[in-house]
XYZ file of C-alpha atoms in Angstrom:
453
model
C -67.787 95.858 -89.577
C -64.999 96.881 -86.785
C -61.589 96.596 -87.564
C -60.089 94.942 -84.091
C -56.379 95.366 -84.018
C -54.818 92.361 -82.102
C -51.304 93.858 -81.662
C -47.891 93.819 -82.684
C -46.516 89.959 -81.650
C -42.934 88.625 -81.589
C -44.175 85.060 -81.397
C -43.671 82.539 -84.494
C -45.808 83.698 -87.437
C -46.494 80.127 -88.330
C -48.368 79.321 -85.052
C -50.307 82.438 -85.750
C -51.121 81.471 -89.553
C -51.517 78.079 -88.225
C -54.239 78.880 -85.978
C -56.249 80.845 -88.270
C -56.141 77.987 -90.492
C -56.647 75.364 -88.028
C -60.404 73.137 -87.594
C -60.484 74.139 -84.105
C -60.643 77.491 -82.033
C -58.662 78.642 -79.188
C -60.380 76.415 -76.288
C -59.879 73.561 -79.007
C -63.804 73.225 -79.903
C -64.261 72.146 -83.177
C -65.271 74.897 -85.651
C -68.519 73.844 -87.116
C -67.373 75.927 -90.584
C -63.789 75.333 -91.618
C -62.034 78.424 -92.282
C -60.961 79.215 -95.669
C -58.130 81.074 -97.284
C -59.435 84.450 -99.298
C -56.231 86.809 -100.154
C -52.573 87.475 -99.831
C -50.089 84.378 -99.299
C -49.530 82.663 -96.044
C -45.926 81.297 -97.441
C -44.805 85.335 -98.382
C -45.422 86.138 -94.936
C -43.602 83.248 -93.224
C -40.331 84.216 -95.590
C -40.445 87.988 -94.921
C -40.891 87.372 -91.209
C -38.055 85.321 -91.297
C -36.118 88.147 -92.606
C -36.662 90.607 -89.725
C -34.012 90.458 -87.051
C -36.232 93.178 -84.600
C -38.782 92.062 -81.942
C -41.779 92.931 -83.336
C -42.218 90.367 -86.731
C -45.824 91.035 -87.528
C -49.269 92.679 -86.869
C -52.653 90.675 -86.699
C -56.604 91.547 -86.543
C -59.874 90.756 -87.733
C -62.421 92.839 -89.557
C -65.674 91.609 -87.506
C -68.913 91.697 -89.400
C -72.359 91.666 -87.176
C -74.360 88.371 -87.817
C -76.850 90.436 -89.673
C -73.731 92.095 -92.432
C -73.424 89.461 -94.826
C -71.010 91.011 -97.402
C -70.547 88.175 -100.324
C -66.714 87.454 -101.345
C -66.465 89.998 -104.374
C -67.317 92.932 -101.546
C -65.018 91.294 -99.068
C -62.047 91.784 -101.990
C -62.925 95.053 -102.128
C -62.553 95.491 -98.327
C -59.133 93.985 -98.894
C -58.117 95.927 -101.236
C -59.492 99.285 -99.796
C -57.326 98.088 -96.917
C -54.281 97.909 -98.324
C -54.770 101.421 -100.245
C -55.285 102.780 -96.825
C -52.689 101.358 -94.492
C -50.440 100.462 -96.696
C -50.610 104.122 -98.913
C -48.005 104.109 -101.335
C -46.900 100.731 -101.325
C -47.567 97.971 -103.727
C -48.728 94.795 -102.620
C -46.271 91.713 -103.344
C -43.760 94.352 -104.238
C -43.457 96.627 -101.154
C -44.964 94.013 -98.336
C -46.984 90.910 -98.517
C -49.790 89.806 -96.220
C -52.566 86.676 -95.837
C -56.320 86.676 -95.284
C -58.709 83.951 -94.186
C -62.335 84.210 -93.437
C -64.036 82.683 -90.469
C -67.890 82.016 -89.595
C -67.765 79.461 -87.245
C -69.254 82.100 -84.693
C -72.023 82.937 -86.848
C -70.500 85.965 -88.450
C -67.949 87.040 -90.935
C -64.201 87.982 -89.541
C -62.144 88.474 -91.777
C -58.655 87.745 -90.644
C -55.505 89.473 -91.196
C -51.747 88.986 -90.986
C -48.688 91.477 -92.060
C -45.184 90.895 -91.619
C -43.767 94.329 -90.199
C -41.310 95.161 -92.807
C -40.573 96.653 -96.330
C -39.555 93.873 -98.662
C -37.321 96.257 -100.909
C -35.627 97.704 -98.038
C -35.774 95.736 -95.224
C -36.805 98.797 -93.010
C -40.022 98.777 -90.794
C -43.235 99.479 -91.561
C -46.280 99.715 -89.104
C -49.681 99.891 -90.403
C -51.095 100.580 -87.016
C -48.758 103.366 -84.980
C -49.437 104.204 -82.012
C -51.180 107.621 -80.786
C -54.419 109.251 -81.684
C -53.702 109.556 -85.240
C -54.528 105.333 -85.217
C -57.630 105.682 -83.757
C -58.867 108.467 -86.048
C -57.452 106.377 -88.777
C -59.080 102.738 -88.070
C -62.256 104.852 -86.844
C -62.941 106.602 -89.993
C -62.111 103.507 -92.226
C -64.693 101.456 -90.231
C -67.269 104.323 -90.892
C -66.243 104.832 -94.613
C -66.765 101.188 -95.247
C -69.891 100.475 -93.341
C -71.432 103.518 -94.851
C -70.131 102.111 -98.600
C -71.537 98.551 -97.668
C -75.023 100.126 -96.356
C -74.247 98.713 -92.598
C -75.183 99.927 -89.488
C -72.322 102.457 -87.932
C -70.550 101.532 -84.668
C -71.658 103.361 -82.140
C -70.731 103.178 -78.282
C -72.260 103.749 -75.362
C -70.566 106.788 -73.654
C -71.819 105.683 -70.675
C -70.603 102.166 -70.079
C -67.190 101.114 -68.922
C -64.619 99.900 -72.058
C -62.431 97.202 -71.305
C -58.921 97.408 -71.404
C -56.458 95.941 -74.140
C -55.648 93.413 -71.462
C -59.302 92.476 -71.068
C -60.292 92.390 -74.602
C -57.306 90.358 -75.994
C -55.387 88.524 -73.746
C -58.026 87.722 -70.826
C -60.162 85.455 -73.117
C -57.145 82.761 -73.457
C -54.726 83.436 -70.728
C -54.576 81.039 -67.883
C -51.995 83.035 -65.976
C -53.372 83.438 -61.977
C -53.591 87.505 -62.995
C -56.167 86.582 -65.379
C -58.211 84.460 -63.023
C -57.898 87.343 -60.295
C -59.621 89.768 -63.204
C -62.048 87.038 -64.433
C -63.282 86.968 -60.963
C -63.872 90.178 -60.706
C -65.423 91.398 -64.438
C -68.701 90.812 -63.264
C -68.730 93.142 -60.971
C -66.761 95.834 -63.362
C -70.072 95.539 -65.670
C -72.464 95.545 -62.627
C -71.418 98.216 -61.814
C -70.732 100.076 -64.794
C -74.684 99.060 -65.857
C -75.380 100.637 -62.012
C -73.473 104.033 -62.595
C -75.137 104.357 -66.508
C -78.444 103.963 -64.646
C -77.819 106.467 -61.703
C -76.884 109.316 -64.941
C -80.234 108.480 -66.719
C -82.271 108.903 -63.395
C -80.123 112.338 -63.386
C -78.375 111.231 -59.709
C -75.075 111.727 -60.637
C -74.372 114.883 -62.905
C -70.452 115.574 -62.380
C -67.306 113.514 -61.560
C -67.512 114.350 -57.758
C -70.655 112.796 -57.345
C -69.523 109.789 -59.641
C -66.588 109.342 -57.055
C -69.404 109.404 -54.254
C -71.573 106.710 -55.750
C -68.653 104.653 -56.915
C -67.011 104.729 -52.552
C -70.484 102.482 -52.240
C -68.621 99.260 -54.256
C -65.023 99.979 -52.183
C -62.053 101.630 -51.959
C -61.054 104.447 -55.162
C -57.483 103.911 -55.229
C -56.489 106.307 -58.241
C -58.447 108.903 -60.187
C -57.061 109.778 -63.344
C -57.419 112.124 -66.415
C -58.326 109.355 -68.447
C -59.619 106.573 -65.631
C -61.001 105.629 -62.338
C -59.588 102.585 -60.278
C -61.370 100.342 -57.921
C -61.101 98.150 -55.362
C -64.420 96.349 -54.646
C -64.932 95.225 -50.851
C -63.406 91.660 -50.415
C -60.951 92.421 -53.529
C -57.259 92.373 -53.503
C -56.992 93.704 -57.100
C -58.743 96.872 -58.286
C -59.823 97.431 -61.895
C -59.992 100.124 -63.873
C -63.546 102.074 -64.846
C -62.394 103.582 -68.319
C -64.559 105.600 -70.687
C -65.978 108.638 -71.772
C -67.867 109.314 -68.858
C -65.152 108.382 -66.093
C -62.669 111.464 -67.968
C -61.860 114.110 -66.205
C -63.907 117.203 -67.466
C -66.441 114.850 -69.009
C -69.906 116.666 -69.905
C -72.350 114.476 -68.425
C -75.643 116.238 -69.933
C -74.393 115.539 -73.470
C -73.055 111.871 -73.023
C -76.570 111.054 -71.162
C -78.705 112.491 -74.169
C -76.168 110.508 -76.464
C -76.458 107.734 -74.687
C -80.282 107.784 -74.704
C -80.186 108.334 -78.186
C -77.834 105.191 -79.223
C -80.217 102.994 -80.574
C -81.381 105.727 -83.066
C -81.801 105.106 -86.669
C -80.510 108.924 -87.649
C -77.518 107.116 -85.129
C -76.829 103.928 -87.278
C -76.117 106.154 -90.707
C -74.244 109.130 -91.465
C -75.979 111.847 -93.328
C -74.256 113.723 -96.344
C -72.180 116.021 -94.113
C -70.975 113.269 -91.596
C -70.280 111.270 -94.473
C -67.861 114.290 -96.272
C -66.190 114.462 -92.881
C -65.245 110.603 -92.478
C -63.870 111.110 -96.093
C -61.747 113.924 -95.654
C -60.578 112.600 -92.509
C -59.590 109.214 -93.960
C -58.177 110.919 -97.357
C -55.774 113.637 -95.045
C -54.700 110.794 -92.846
C -54.050 108.278 -96.117
C -51.960 111.342 -97.806
C -50.319 111.246 -95.085
C -49.250 107.509 -94.755
C -48.777 107.622 -98.436
C -46.182 110.610 -98.247
C -44.323 108.573 -95.454
C -44.256 105.397 -96.940
C -42.922 107.271 -100.297
C -40.674 108.926 -98.112
C -39.172 105.455 -96.574
C -38.536 103.324 -99.790
C -37.044 106.345 -101.677
C -34.302 106.152 -99.239
C -32.277 103.008 -98.935
C -31.199 101.265 -95.916
C -27.542 102.211 -95.255
C -25.248 103.194 -92.185
C -26.166 105.808 -89.905
C -23.728 108.459 -89.576
C -23.962 108.801 -85.893
C -23.926 105.080 -84.968
C -21.785 103.880 -87.421
C -23.480 100.706 -88.182
C -26.220 99.477 -90.670
C -29.679 98.854 -89.866
C -30.586 94.801 -88.538
C -28.294 93.135 -86.324
C -26.400 95.670 -84.211
C -23.260 93.519 -84.015
C -22.136 90.600 -85.824
C -23.309 87.336 -84.245
C -20.720 85.954 -81.233
C -20.074 82.908 -82.808
C -18.506 84.338 -85.978
C -14.708 83.225 -84.736
C -13.172 86.661 -86.103
C -14.976 88.416 -83.728
C -14.085 87.103 -80.889
C -10.532 87.182 -81.399
C -10.398 90.947 -82.429
C -11.771 91.342 -79.301
C -8.892 90.205 -77.767
C -6.818 92.520 -80.245
C -5.208 96.529 -78.925
C -8.146 99.494 -78.724
C -7.748 100.583 -82.147
C -9.339 97.248 -83.899
C -12.564 96.738 -82.645
C -13.069 100.401 -84.157
C -12.186 99.347 -87.251
C -14.049 96.190 -87.428
C -17.460 97.164 -86.283
C -17.555 100.034 -88.953
C -16.833 98.335 -92.218
C -16.599 100.512 -94.752
C -19.198 100.092 -97.160
C -16.415 99.701 -100.541
C -14.926 96.602 -98.775
C -18.072 94.582 -99.195
C -18.535 95.133 -103.250
C -14.926 94.293 -103.926
C -14.363 91.646 -102.118
C -17.868 90.107 -102.331
C -17.345 89.157 -106.229
C -14.707 87.245 -105.859
C -16.083 85.123 -103.238
C -19.068 84.463 -105.524
C -16.400 83.228 -108.142
C -14.467 80.905 -105.988
C -17.571 78.771 -104.232
C -15.444 77.626 -101.593
C -16.800 74.887 -99.354
C -16.555 74.360 -95.720
C -13.447 72.127 -96.309
C -11.972 74.145 -98.591
C -11.484 77.936 -97.363
C -11.459 80.390 -100.035
C -9.711 83.443 -98.805
C -6.241 82.001 -98.402
C -5.508 85.227 -100.603
C -7.622 87.885 -98.807
C -5.000 89.104 -96.178
C -2.025 91.501 -97.406
C 1.237 90.067 -98.627
C 2.909 91.198 -95.748
C 0.751 89.173 -93.461
C 0.766 85.892 -95.568
C 4.672 86.029 -96.094
C 6.204 87.143 -92.568
C 3.033 84.822 -90.118
C 3.918 81.279 -89.533
C 1.375 78.834 -91.925
C -1.011 77.580 -88.847
C -1.932 81.343 -87.911
C -5.480 81.792 -88.767
C -6.526 78.736 -89.844
C -9.218 78.985 -87.365
C -10.545 82.247 -89.283
C -10.265 81.309 -92.140
C -12.607 78.297 -92.126
C -14.907 80.629 -90.883
C -14.571 82.994 -93.590
C -15.188 80.000 -95.572
C -17.962 78.580 -94.546
C -20.095 82.468 -94.526
C -19.235 82.349 -98.325
C -20.283 79.026 -98.840
C -23.361 80.274 -97.068
C -23.936 83.438 -99.120
C -23.097 81.518 -102.835
C -26.249 79.326 -101.660
C -28.139 82.058 -100.770
C -27.524 83.469 -104.373
C -28.094 80.242 -106.164
C -31.376 80.576 -104.159
C -32.415 84.203 -105.126
C -31.296 83.043 -109.136
C -34.005 80.012 -108.716
C -36.505 81.845 -106.492
C -39.703 82.415 -108.526
C -41.551 84.336 -105.876
C -40.858 88.182 -105.345
C -41.173 87.976 -101.451
C -38.818 84.853 -100.729
C -36.536 86.994 -103.149
C -36.578 89.571 -101.785
C -36.470 88.146 -98.125
C -33.305 85.864 -99.445
C -31.804 89.519 -100.753
C -32.016 90.978 -97.401
C -29.926 88.096 -95.784
C -27.295 87.918 -98.367
C -26.830 91.751 -97.732
C -26.088 91.044 -94.076
C -23.890 88.413 -95.081
C -21.881 89.928 -97.034
C -21.719 93.058 -94.953
C -20.915 90.099 -91.994
C -18.117 88.688 -94.238
C -16.256 92.474 -95.492
C -15.933 92.853 -91.175
C -14.958 89.527 -90.826
C -12.169 89.511 -93.606
C -10.905 93.204 -92.428
C -11.159 91.488 -88.538
C -8.495 88.465 -90.123
C -6.402 91.078 -91.423
C -5.954 93.196 -88.858
C -5.353 90.143 -86.540
C -2.517 88.454 -88.994
C -0.785 91.453 -89.732
C -0.417 92.492 -85.594
C 0.673 88.445 -84.956
C 3.162 89.285 -87.964
C 4.216 92.398 -85.976
C 4.699 90.464 -83.087
C 6.171 87.323 -84.584
C 8.838 89.601 -86.198
C 9.623 91.250 -82.952
C 10.709 88.157 -81.440
C 12.870 86.970 -84.048
C 14.939 90.323 -83.770
C 15.294 89.166 -80.102
C 17.497 86.368 -81.117
């Protein structure tokens, strides 16, 4: 078994779920074995993802088993639970996060696919099961090794002399129809052939250091770049170079050690962990899991309030432009935007209960009494009708959201609605303050005109 993380996605989560549930694969071919739901909830994931304002909405991946590895559903459920307790340590499923799992068996092996929205439900903060960096790879590798050992499966042993595929080649290339993908696909057989030839030369003892490796590669084309982690090669007759990446292509590689590891790749002792190796894996997994748990518990212990250096709340960076009060505030003198962009926390809770009780509709604005007495008495009666109507619409939306929250039986849906309601409350508070300032300034301007006459 190996955990293949597909990456953090920006597209529709519903489309991703539809694909996992579809009877056809990415090429449109009919699956001879229908996908089946296994754990979590697809609907919960949609609700959670819809509450995210950030670019990346969810992460997807697959726990892929070898054809000879046939775990039972009971064993697979234990793997799912172990996955949650490891990568989401410190968070409770259904309370702090949701996920969706299903099974594909159309390729002759079991693929346990997952989708996880990147949001913590009680605060709306971003969570990430697979943050970038070396710790991510160590975390994944130790989890894979632990599960394979527990289930009695062979360990995943990579050939250190083989060139590895880039993320683009492994994840994007099989599905992309772009010109770049076509060029890479055209060169890929050459890359694999060169990698095999390099491995053969090393086994024959004809390549024993990086300089000899580069000299040999020049027989195939031009070396365009040499990096600590890879060597770029543009073969004769090609317009695009590709990267040869892997342990043997790295700076400082020990060719004799890698040669021995490659020669014993299929050896039985490489396929199983002895007691000492398993203890190391278990210690690494515990250390990384404890670190993740501590991070998550700190995350949920601090409510999502404004940052003092930014004077704004997490989530939307500004009030949507279509809101009428914001447009008018932008035309006021310099001091007004400062007050609107940094609404006081005390503004919202004082006004929102009144909004909920009045339950205004779009045709009957409910905030006519909210502006100050000075603004209401001295300004013309036609002032602010557009602003009041816009605020009334926001209040109606908030009232509807509260009704949905009260009737929501699904915890994930309720959490998603609460996050939206919180953001709407903040927007209403800012809009009310903006309208009050605008009407006050209109009143002062109107009074100044009357004094002239």
